[in-house]
Coordinates of C-alpha atoms in Angstrom, one line a residue:
X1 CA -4.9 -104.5 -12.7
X2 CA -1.1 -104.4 -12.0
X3 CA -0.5 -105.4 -15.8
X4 CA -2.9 -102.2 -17.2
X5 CA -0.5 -100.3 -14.7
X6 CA 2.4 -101.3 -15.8
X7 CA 1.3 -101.0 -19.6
X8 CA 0.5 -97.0 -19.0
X9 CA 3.3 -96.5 -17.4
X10 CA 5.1 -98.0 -20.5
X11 CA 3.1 -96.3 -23.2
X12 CA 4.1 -92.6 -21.8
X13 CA 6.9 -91.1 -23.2
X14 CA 8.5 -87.5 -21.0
X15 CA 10.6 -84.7 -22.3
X16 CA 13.7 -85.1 -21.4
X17 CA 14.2 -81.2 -19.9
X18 CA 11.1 -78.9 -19.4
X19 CA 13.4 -76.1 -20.8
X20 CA 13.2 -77.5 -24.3
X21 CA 10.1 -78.0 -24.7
X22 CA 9.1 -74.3 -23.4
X23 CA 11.2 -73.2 -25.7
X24 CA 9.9 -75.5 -28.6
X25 CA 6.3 -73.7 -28.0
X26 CA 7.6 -70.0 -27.9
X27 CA 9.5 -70.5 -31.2
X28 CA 12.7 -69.4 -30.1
X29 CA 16.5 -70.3 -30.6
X30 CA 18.2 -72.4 -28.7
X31 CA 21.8 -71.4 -28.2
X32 CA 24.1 -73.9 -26.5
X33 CA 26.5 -73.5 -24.2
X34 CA 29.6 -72.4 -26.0
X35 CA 27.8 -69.6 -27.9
X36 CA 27.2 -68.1 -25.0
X37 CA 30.5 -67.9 -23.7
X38 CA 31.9 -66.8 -26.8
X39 CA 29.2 -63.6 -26.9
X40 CA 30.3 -62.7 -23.1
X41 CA 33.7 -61.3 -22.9
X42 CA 35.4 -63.0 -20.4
X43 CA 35.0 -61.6 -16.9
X44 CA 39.2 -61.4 -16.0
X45 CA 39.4 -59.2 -18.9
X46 CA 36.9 -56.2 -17.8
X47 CA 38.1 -52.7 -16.6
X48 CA 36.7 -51.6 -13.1
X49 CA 34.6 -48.9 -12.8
X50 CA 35.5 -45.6 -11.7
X51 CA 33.0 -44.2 -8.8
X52 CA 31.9 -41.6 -10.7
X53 CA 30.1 -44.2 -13.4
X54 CA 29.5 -46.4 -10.5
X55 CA 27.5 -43.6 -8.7
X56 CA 25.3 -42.6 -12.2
X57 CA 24.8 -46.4 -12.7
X58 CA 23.0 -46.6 -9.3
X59 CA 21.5 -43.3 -9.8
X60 CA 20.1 -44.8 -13.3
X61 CA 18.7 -47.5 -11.2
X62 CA 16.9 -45.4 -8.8
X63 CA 14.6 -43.6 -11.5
X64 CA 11.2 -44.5 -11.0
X65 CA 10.2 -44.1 -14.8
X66 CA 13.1 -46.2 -16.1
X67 CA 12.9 -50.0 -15.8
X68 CA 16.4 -51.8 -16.4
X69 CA 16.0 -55.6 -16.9
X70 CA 18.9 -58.0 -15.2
X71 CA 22.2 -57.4 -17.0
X72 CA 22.2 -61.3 -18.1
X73 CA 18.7 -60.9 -19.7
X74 CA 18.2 -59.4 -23.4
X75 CA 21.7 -59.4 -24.3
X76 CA 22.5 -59.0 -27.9
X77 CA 25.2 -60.8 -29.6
X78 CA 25.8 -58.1 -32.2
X79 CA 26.1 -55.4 -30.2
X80 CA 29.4 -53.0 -30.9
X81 CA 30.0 -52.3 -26.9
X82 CA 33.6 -52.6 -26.1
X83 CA 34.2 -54.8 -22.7
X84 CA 36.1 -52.0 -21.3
X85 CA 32.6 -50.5 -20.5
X86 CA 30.7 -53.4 -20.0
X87 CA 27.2 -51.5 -19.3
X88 CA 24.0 -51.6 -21.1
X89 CA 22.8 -47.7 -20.2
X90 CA 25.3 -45.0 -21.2
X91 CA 24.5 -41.3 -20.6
X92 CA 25.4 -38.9 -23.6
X93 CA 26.3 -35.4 -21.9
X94 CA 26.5 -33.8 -25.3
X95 CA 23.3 -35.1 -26.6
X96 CA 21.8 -34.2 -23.6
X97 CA 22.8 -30.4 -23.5
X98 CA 22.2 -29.9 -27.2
X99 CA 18.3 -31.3 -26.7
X100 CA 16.1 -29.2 -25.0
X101 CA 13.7 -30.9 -22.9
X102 CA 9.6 -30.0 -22.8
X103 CA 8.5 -29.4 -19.0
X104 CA 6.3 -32.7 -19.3
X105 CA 8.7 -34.6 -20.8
X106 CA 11.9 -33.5 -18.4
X107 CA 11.5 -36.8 -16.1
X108 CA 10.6 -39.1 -18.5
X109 CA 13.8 -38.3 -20.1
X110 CA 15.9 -37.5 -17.6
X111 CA 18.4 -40.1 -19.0
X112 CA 19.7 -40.2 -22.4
X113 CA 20.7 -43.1 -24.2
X114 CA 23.3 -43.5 -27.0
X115 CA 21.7 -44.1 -30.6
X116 CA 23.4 -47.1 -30.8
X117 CA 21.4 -48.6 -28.0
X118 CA 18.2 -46.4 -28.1
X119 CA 16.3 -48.8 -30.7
X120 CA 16.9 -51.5 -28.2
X121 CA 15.7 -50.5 -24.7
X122 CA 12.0 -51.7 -24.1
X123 CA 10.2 -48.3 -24.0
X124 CA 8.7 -47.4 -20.4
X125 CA 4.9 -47.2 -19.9
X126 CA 5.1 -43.2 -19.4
X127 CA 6.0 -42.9 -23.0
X128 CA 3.5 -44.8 -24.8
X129 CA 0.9 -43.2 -22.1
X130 CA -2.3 -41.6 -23.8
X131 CA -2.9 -37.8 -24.5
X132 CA -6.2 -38.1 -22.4
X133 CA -5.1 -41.2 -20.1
X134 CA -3.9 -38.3 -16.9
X135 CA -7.2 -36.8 -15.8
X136 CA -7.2 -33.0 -14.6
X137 CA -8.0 -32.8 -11.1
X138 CA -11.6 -30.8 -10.6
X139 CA -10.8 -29.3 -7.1
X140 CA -8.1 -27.7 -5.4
X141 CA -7.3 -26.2 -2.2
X142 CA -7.5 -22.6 -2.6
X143 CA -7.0 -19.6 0.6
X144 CA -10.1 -17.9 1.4
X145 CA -11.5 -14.8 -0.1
X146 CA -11.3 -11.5 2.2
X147 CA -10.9 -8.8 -0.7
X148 CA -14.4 -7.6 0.8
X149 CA -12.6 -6.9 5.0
X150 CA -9.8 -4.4 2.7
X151 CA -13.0 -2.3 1.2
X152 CA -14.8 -2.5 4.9
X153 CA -11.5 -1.5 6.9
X154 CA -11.2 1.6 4.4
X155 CA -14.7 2.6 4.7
X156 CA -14.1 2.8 8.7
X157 CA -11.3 5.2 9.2
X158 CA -11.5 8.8 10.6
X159 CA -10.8 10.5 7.7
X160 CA -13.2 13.2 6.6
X161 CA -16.4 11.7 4.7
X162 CA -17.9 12.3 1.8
X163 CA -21.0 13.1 3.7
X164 CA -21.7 14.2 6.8
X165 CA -24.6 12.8 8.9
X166 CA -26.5 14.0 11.8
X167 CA -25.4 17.2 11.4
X168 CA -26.7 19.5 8.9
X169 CA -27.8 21.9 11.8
X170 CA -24.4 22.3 12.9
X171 CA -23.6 22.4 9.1
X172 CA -25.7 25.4 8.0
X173 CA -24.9 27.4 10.8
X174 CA -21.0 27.8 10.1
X175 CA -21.6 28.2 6.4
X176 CA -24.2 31.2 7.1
X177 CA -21.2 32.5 9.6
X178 CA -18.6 32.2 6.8
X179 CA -21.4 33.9 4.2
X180 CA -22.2 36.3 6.1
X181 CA -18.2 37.3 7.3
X182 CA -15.6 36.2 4.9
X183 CA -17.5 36.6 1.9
X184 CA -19.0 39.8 3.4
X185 CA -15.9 41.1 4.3
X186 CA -16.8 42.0 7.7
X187 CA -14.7 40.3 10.8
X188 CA -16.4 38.3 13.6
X189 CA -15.4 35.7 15.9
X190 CA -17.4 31.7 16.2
X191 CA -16.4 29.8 19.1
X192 CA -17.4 25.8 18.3
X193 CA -17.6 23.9 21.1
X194 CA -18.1 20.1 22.2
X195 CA -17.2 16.9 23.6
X196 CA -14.2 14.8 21.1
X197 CA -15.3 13.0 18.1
X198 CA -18.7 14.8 17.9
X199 CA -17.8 16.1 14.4
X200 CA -16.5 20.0 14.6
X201 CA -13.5 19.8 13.0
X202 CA -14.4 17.6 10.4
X203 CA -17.6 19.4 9.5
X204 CA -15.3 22.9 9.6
X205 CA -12.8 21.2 7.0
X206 CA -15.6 19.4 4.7
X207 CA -17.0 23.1 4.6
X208 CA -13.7 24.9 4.0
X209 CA -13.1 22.4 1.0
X210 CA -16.4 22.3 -0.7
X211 CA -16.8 26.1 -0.4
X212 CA -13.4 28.2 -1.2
X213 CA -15.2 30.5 -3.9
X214 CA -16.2 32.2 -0.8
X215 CA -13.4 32.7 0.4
X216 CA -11.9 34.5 -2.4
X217 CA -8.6 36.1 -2.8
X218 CA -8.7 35.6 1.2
X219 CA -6.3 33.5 3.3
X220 CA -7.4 30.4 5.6
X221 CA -4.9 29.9 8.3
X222 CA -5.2 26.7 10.6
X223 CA -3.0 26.3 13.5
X224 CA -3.8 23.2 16.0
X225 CA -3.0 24.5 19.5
X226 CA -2.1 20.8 20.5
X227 CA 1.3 21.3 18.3
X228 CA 2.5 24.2 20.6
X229 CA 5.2 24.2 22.8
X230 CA 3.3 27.2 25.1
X231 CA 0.3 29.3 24.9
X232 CA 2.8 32.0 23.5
X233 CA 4.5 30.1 20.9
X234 CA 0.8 31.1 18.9
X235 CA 2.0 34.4 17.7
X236 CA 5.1 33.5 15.7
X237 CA 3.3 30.5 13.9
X238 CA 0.6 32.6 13.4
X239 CA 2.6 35.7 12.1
X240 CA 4.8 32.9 10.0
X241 CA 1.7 31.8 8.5
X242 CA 0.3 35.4 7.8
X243 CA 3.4 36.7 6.4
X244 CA 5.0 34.0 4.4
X245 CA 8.6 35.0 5.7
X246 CA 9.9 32.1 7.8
X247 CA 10.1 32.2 11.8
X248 CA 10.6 35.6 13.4
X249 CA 13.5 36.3 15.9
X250 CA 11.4 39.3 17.1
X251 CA 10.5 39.2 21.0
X252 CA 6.9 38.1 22.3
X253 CA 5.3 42.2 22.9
X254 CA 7.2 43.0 18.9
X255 CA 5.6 40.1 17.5
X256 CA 2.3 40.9 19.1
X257 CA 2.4 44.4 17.6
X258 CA 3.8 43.1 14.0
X259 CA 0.5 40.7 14.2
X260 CA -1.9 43.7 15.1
X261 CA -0.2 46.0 11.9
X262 CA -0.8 43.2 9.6
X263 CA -4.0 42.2 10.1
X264 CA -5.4 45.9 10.6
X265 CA -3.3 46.9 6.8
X266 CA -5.3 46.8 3.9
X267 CA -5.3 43.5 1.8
X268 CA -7.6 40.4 1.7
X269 CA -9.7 38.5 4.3
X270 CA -7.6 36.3 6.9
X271 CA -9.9 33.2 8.2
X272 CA -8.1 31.8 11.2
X273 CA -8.9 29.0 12.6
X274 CA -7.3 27.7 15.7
X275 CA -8.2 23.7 16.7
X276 CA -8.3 22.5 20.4
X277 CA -8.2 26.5 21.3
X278 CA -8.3 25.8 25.4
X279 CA -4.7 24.8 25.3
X280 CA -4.3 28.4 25.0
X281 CA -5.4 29.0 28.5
X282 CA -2.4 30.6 30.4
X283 CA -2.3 32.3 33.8
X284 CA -4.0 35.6 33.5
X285 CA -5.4 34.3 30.3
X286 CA -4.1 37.3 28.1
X287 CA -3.2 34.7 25.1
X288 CA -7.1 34.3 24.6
X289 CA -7.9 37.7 25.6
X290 CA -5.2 39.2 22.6
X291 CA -6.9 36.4 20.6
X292 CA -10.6 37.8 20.6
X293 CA -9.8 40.7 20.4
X294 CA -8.1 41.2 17.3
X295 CA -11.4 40.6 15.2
X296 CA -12.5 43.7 17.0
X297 CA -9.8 46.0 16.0
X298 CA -9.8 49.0 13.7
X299 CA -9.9 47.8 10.3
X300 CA -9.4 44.4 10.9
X301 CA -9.7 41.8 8.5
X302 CA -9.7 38.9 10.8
X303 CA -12.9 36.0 10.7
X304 CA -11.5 34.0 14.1
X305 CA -13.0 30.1 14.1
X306 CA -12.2 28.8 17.4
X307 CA -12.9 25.2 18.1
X308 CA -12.6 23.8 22.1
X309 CA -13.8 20.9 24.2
X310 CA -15.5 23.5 26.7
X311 CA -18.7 24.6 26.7
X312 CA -18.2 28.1 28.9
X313 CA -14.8 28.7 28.2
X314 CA -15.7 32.6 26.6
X315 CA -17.8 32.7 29.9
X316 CA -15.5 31.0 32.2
X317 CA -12.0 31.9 31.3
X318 CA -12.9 35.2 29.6
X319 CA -15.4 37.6 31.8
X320 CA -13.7 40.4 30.2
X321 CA -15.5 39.5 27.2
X322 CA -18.8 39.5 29.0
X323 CA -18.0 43.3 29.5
X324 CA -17.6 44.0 25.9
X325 CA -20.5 42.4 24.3
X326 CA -19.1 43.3 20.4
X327 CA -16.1 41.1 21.7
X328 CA -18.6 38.4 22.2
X329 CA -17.8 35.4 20.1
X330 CA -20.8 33.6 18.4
X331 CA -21.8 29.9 20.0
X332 CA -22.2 27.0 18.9
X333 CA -22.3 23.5 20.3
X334 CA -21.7 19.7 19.0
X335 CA -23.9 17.2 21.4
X336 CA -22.5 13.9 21.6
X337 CA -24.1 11.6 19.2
X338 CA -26.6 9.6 19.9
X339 CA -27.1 5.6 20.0
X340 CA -29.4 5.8 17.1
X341 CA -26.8 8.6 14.9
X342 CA -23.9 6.7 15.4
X343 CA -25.6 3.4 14.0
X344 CA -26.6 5.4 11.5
X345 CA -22.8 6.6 10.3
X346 CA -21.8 3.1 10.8
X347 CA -24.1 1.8 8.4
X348 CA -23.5 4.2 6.0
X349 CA -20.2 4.0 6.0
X350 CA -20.8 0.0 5.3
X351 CA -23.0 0.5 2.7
X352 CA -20.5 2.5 0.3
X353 CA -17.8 -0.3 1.1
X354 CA -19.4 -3.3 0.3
X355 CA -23.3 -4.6 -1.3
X356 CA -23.3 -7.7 1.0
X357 CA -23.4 -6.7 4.4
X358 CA -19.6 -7.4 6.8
X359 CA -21.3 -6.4 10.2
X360 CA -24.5 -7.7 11.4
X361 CA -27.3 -5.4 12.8
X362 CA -27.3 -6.5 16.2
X363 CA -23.6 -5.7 16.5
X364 CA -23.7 -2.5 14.9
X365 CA -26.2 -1.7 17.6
X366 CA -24.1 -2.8 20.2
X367 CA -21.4 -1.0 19.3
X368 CA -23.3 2.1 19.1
X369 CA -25.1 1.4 22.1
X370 CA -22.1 1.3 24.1
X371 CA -20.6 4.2 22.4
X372 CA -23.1 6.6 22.7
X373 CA -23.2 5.7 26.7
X374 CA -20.1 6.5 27.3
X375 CA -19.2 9.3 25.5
X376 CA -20.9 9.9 22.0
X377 CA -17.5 10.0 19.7
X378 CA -18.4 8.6 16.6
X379 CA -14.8 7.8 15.9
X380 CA -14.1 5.4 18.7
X381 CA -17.4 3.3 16.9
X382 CA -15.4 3.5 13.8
X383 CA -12.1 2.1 15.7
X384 CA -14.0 -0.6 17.3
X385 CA -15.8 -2.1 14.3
X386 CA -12.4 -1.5 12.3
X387 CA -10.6 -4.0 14.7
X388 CA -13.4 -6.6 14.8
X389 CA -13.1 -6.5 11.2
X390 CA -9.7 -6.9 11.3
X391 CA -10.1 -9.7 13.7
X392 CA -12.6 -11.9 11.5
X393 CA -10.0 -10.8 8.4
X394 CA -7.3 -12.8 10.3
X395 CA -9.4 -15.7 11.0
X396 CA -10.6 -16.5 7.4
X397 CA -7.2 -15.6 6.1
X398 CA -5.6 -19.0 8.1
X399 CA -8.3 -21.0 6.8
X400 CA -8.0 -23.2 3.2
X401 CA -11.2 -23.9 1.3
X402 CA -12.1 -26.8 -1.7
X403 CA -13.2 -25.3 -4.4
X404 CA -13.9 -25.9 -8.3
X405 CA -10.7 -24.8 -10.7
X406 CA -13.1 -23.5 -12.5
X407 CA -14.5 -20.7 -10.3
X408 CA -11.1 -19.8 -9.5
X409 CA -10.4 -18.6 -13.0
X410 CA -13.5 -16.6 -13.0
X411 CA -14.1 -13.7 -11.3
X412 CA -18.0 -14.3 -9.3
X413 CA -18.9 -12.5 -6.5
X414 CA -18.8 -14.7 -3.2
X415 CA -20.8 -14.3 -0.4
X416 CA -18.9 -13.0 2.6
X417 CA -16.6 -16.0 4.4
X418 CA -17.5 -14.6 7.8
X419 CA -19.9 -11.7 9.2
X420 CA -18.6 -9.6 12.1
X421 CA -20.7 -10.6 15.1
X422 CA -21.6 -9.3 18.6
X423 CA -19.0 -11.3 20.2
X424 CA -16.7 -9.7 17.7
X425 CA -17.7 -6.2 18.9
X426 CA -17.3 -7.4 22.7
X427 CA -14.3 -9.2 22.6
X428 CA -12.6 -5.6 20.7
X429 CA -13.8 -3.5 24.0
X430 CA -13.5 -5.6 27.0
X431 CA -9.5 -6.0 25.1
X432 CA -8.5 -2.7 23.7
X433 CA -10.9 -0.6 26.4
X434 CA -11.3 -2.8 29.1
X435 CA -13.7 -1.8 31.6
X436 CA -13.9 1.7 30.3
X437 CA -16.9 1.2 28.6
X438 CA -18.6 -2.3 29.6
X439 CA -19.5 -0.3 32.6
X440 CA -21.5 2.0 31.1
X441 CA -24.0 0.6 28.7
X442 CA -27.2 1.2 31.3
X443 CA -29.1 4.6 32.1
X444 CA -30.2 7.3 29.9
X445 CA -28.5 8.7 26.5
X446 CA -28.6 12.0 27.6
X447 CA -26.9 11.3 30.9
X448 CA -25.3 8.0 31.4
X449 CA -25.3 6.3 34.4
X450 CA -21.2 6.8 34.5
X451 CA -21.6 10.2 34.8
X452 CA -24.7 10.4 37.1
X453 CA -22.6 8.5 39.7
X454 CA -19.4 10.9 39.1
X455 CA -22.0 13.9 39.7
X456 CA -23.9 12.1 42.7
X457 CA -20.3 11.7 44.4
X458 CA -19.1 15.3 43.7
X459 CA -22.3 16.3 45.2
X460 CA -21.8 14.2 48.6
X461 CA -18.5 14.9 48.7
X462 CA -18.9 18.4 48.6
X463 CA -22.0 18.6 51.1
X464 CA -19.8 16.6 53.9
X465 CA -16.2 18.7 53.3
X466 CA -18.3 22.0 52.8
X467 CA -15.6 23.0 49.9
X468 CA -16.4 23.5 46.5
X469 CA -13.8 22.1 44.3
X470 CA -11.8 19.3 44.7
X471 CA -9.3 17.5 43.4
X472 CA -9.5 14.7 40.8
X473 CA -8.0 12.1 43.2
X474 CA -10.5 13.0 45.9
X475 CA -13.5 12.7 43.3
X476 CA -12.2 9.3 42.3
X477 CA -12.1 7.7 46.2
X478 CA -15.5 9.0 46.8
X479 CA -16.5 7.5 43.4
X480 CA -14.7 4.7 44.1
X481 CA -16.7 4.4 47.6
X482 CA -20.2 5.0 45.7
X483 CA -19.8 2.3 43.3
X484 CA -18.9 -0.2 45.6
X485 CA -22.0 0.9 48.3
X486 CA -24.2 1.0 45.3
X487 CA -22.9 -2.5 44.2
X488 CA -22.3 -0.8 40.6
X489 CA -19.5 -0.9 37.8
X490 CA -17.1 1.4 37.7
X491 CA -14.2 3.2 35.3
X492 CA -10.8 3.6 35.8
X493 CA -9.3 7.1 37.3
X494 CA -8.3 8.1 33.6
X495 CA -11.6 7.1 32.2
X496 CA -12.9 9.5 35.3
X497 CA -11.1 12.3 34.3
X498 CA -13.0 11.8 31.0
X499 CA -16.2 11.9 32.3
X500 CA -15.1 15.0 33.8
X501 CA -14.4 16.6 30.4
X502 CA -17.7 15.6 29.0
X503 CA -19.1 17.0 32.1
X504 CA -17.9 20.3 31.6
X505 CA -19.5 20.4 28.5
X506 CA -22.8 20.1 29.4
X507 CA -22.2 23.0 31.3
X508 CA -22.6 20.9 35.1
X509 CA -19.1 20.9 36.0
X510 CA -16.4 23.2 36.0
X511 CA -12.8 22.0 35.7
X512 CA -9.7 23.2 36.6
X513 CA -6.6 21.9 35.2
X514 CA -3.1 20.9 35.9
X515 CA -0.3 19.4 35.5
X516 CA -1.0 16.2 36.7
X517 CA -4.7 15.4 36.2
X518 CA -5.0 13.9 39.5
X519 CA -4.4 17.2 40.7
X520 CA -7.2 18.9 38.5
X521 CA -9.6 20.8 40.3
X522 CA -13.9 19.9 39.9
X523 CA -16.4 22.1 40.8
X524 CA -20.4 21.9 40.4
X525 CA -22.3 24.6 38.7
X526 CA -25.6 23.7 39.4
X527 CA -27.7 22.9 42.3
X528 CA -29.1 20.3 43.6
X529 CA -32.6 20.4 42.2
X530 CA -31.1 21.6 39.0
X531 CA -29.4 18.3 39.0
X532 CA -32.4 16.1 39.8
X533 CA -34.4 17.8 37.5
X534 CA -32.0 17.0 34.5
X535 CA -31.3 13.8 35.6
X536 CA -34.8 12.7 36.1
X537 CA -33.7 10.1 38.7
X538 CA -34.0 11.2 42.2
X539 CA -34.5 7.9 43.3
X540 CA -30.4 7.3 42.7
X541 CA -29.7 10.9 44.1
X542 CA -31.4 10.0 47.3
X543 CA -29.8 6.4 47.6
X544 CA -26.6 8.2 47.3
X545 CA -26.8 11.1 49.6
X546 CA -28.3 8.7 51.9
X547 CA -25.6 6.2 51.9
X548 CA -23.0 8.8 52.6
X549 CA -19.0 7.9 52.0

């Protein structure tokens, strides 16, 4: 065995480097030593580099899509560079200014190279890259659709409709009035009554709009009391309005009689209408009085519309009136809506805005419900749903949704991101109203239990002080007193007052007002069986009355 060993041993011949035979297989050219050193300028002899190349040499270095082999490796013999610059890589401003890069191509060619040494550079893999190797992404994040809350929110303001509902009685009484007066040339009076938002104005300007071949060659004068300084301040607008000739300088009693010569002269038809007419009311009420009276005058030519919260103001304010029955203004009152009206104007106002439905049923009938208890305007239902809507708008706004890139080219109806719910609806009035009206969703439409329990404490409070009105303030305590007996809900002092108003216009309460509404004065109008007997609830009369203050 040790002589096989040693023969093996013997027979095996090595390289004598490993470097030569690697290069033997590849087929390349083995340079020696010398050559080398003769293609390399010397390193003694080379120029530094000024920072400025230094600092775009690193900066070559640090782009991803170039890949710059070792400065040893590759080098060619032949190459023309001059050992002042020593560098492989050199950036040609002016070739780069005069060649206008494509979008795609604007990184991958980010850095020039001479002509000289752009045969020679190894190209990167971004440039031999296929046309169909970068796959298009199918998704993308996209903000969510709420073009359908901008058509819902529209649909909900105050504005005058296209269409009034629930009231086409209300409707076909003041066009027979304007038939048979303005178009007939004969002057009359219309007093419209009725609690805020039940619809008079805007029925009285839908009707005014719709039907001006009535009016003729006439004149329609409108005049909102609100916008007054005083009761008296009525005559000059209404003289400026009338006469066309600016403001007059002309006393109160001159103006007066310039009004009464010019709508007793000969010439067209004058419709006036004066909005929120009780702010009129002054001591000794001779604005009103002057007011409804002109109509009656020796060959007048005024039609008088005037529109009022209260119920008996001609009957109240104006006994005079009662006296002169021609001077007797025509009647006519808006109810509050109902629970089932207002849902009905809410859904029809949703329906014109948008095909898939924004507000679900049950919080349209909440809404209305709630409403309708309270006080019957139709446009605080239209505020509330407005700001839920505008609540759930916010919410799908924030959010970000995957979608196709396709669909978001193509314009396809969406379902709605987010319906308004009931907790929508609740969360607007417990913030905007507060307790105002979460306290008064029970009892009957007609009456609510609110007002029952404002009546019920006039009534006590009157019965024990033996005085018939009283002041706001005092109401409110006794109120207050009630509620808290009767282990019930109850409003604010404001909200009160409110009640008050509506009160009046049923025609239970009378009202008295001031300054300061705490010192208002409130006085029944009806007995007490009268009150029973509309309320239908004498089992909350009696607990009342029997509980005492």
């Amino acid at each position: 065995m040790p002589s096989t060993r040693s023969q093996s041993q013997s027979s095996i011949q090595f390289p004598k480097t490993k470097t030569a035979k690697t290069q033997s297989k590849v087929g390349l050219r083995v340079r020696s030593k010398s050559e080398v050193r003769a293609a390399v300028p010397p390193v003694s002899k080379e120029l530094p580099l000024s920072p400025r190349k230094r600092l775009g040499d690193d900066n070559l270095c640090n782009i991803p899509s170039l890949r710059c082999s070792p400065p040893k490796q590759k080098c060619n013999v032949n190459s023309p560079l001059s050992p002042a610059k020593g560098r492989r890589l050199i950036f040609d401003e002016n070739q780069a200014a005069a060649t206008p890069l494509s979008p795609v191509k604007k990184r991958e060619d980010a850095v020039v190279l001479s002509p000289q040494k752009r045969g020679q550079e190894t190209p990167t893999s971004s440039t031999h890259r296929g046309p169909h190797e970068r796959k298009s992404v199918g998704t993308r994040l996209f903000k969510q659709e709420a073009s359908c809350y901008q058509q819902v929110k529209c649909a909900l303001n105050t504005a005058v409709p296209e269409r009034l509902l629930a009231r086409e009685k209300e409707t076909s009484t003041i066009l027979s009035f304007l038939k048979a007066h303005v178009l007939s040339q004969k002057p009359g009076s219309l007093y419209i009554s009725g609690a805020p938002g039940t619809g008079k104005t805007a029925c009285l300007s839908k009707l005014l709009q719709e039907n001006k071949e009535f009016l003729g060659d006439g004149k329609t004068v409108y005049i909102n009391c609100m916008s007054l300084r005083s009761s008296q301040a009525i005559f000059p607008a209404i003289a400026e309005e009338i006469s066309g000739s600016g403001k007059s300088s002309l006393p109160g009693k001159d103006v007066i009689r310039q009004l009464e010569k010019l709508v007793t002269s000969k010439g067209p038809m004058i419709l006036l209408v004066l909005d929120e007419m009780d702010q009129l009311d002054s001591k000794g009420h001779d604005v009103l009085y002057t007011v409804f009276e002109w109509p009656w005058l020796t060959n007048s030519r005024v039609v008088l519309i005037g529109i009022a919260n209260a119920l008996d103001l001609t009957d109240r304010i104006l006994p005079r009136l009662q006296a002169r029955p021609q001077c007797k203004p025509q009647l006519l009152n808006f109810s509050p809506y109902t629970k089932d009206q207002i849902a009905t104007i809410l859904q029809d106002r949703l329906t014109q805005a948008s095909a898939q439905p924004v507000l679900d049923n049950a919080a349209i009938q909440f809404c209305a419900r709630k409403v309708s208890a309270v006080s019957g305007d139709a446009r605080k239902a239209l505020e509330i749903c407005r700001r839920a809507v505008e609540i759930v708008e916010s919410d799908v706004r924030s959010q970000t949704v995957l979608k196709p890139r396709s669909e978001s080219k193509e314009a396809v109806s969406t379902p709605v991101p987010k319906k308004v719910s009931l907790p929508h609806i609740s969360r607007v009035i417990s913030d905007v109203y507060g307790d105002k009206m979460s306290a008064g969703s029970g009892g009957d439409e007609a009456f609510p239990l609110q007002q029952k329990l404002v009546v019920c404490s006039l009534l006590l409070l009157t019965q024990q002080s033996k005085i018939k009105e009283v002041t706001v303030g005092k109401l409110y305590e006794t109120y207050s007193k009630v509620c808290r007996k009767q282990q019930m809900a109850m409003v604010g002092q404001s909200e009160c007052l409110s009640l008050c108003q509506l009160l009046e216009t049923r025609g239970i309460l009378g009202l008295k007002r001031a300054k300061e509404a705490r010192l208002s004065k409130v006085s029944l109008k009806i007995e007490e069986r009268d009150i029973e007997h509309a309320f239908k609830d004498k089992v909350l009369i009696g607990n009342v009355l029997h509980a005492g203050i």
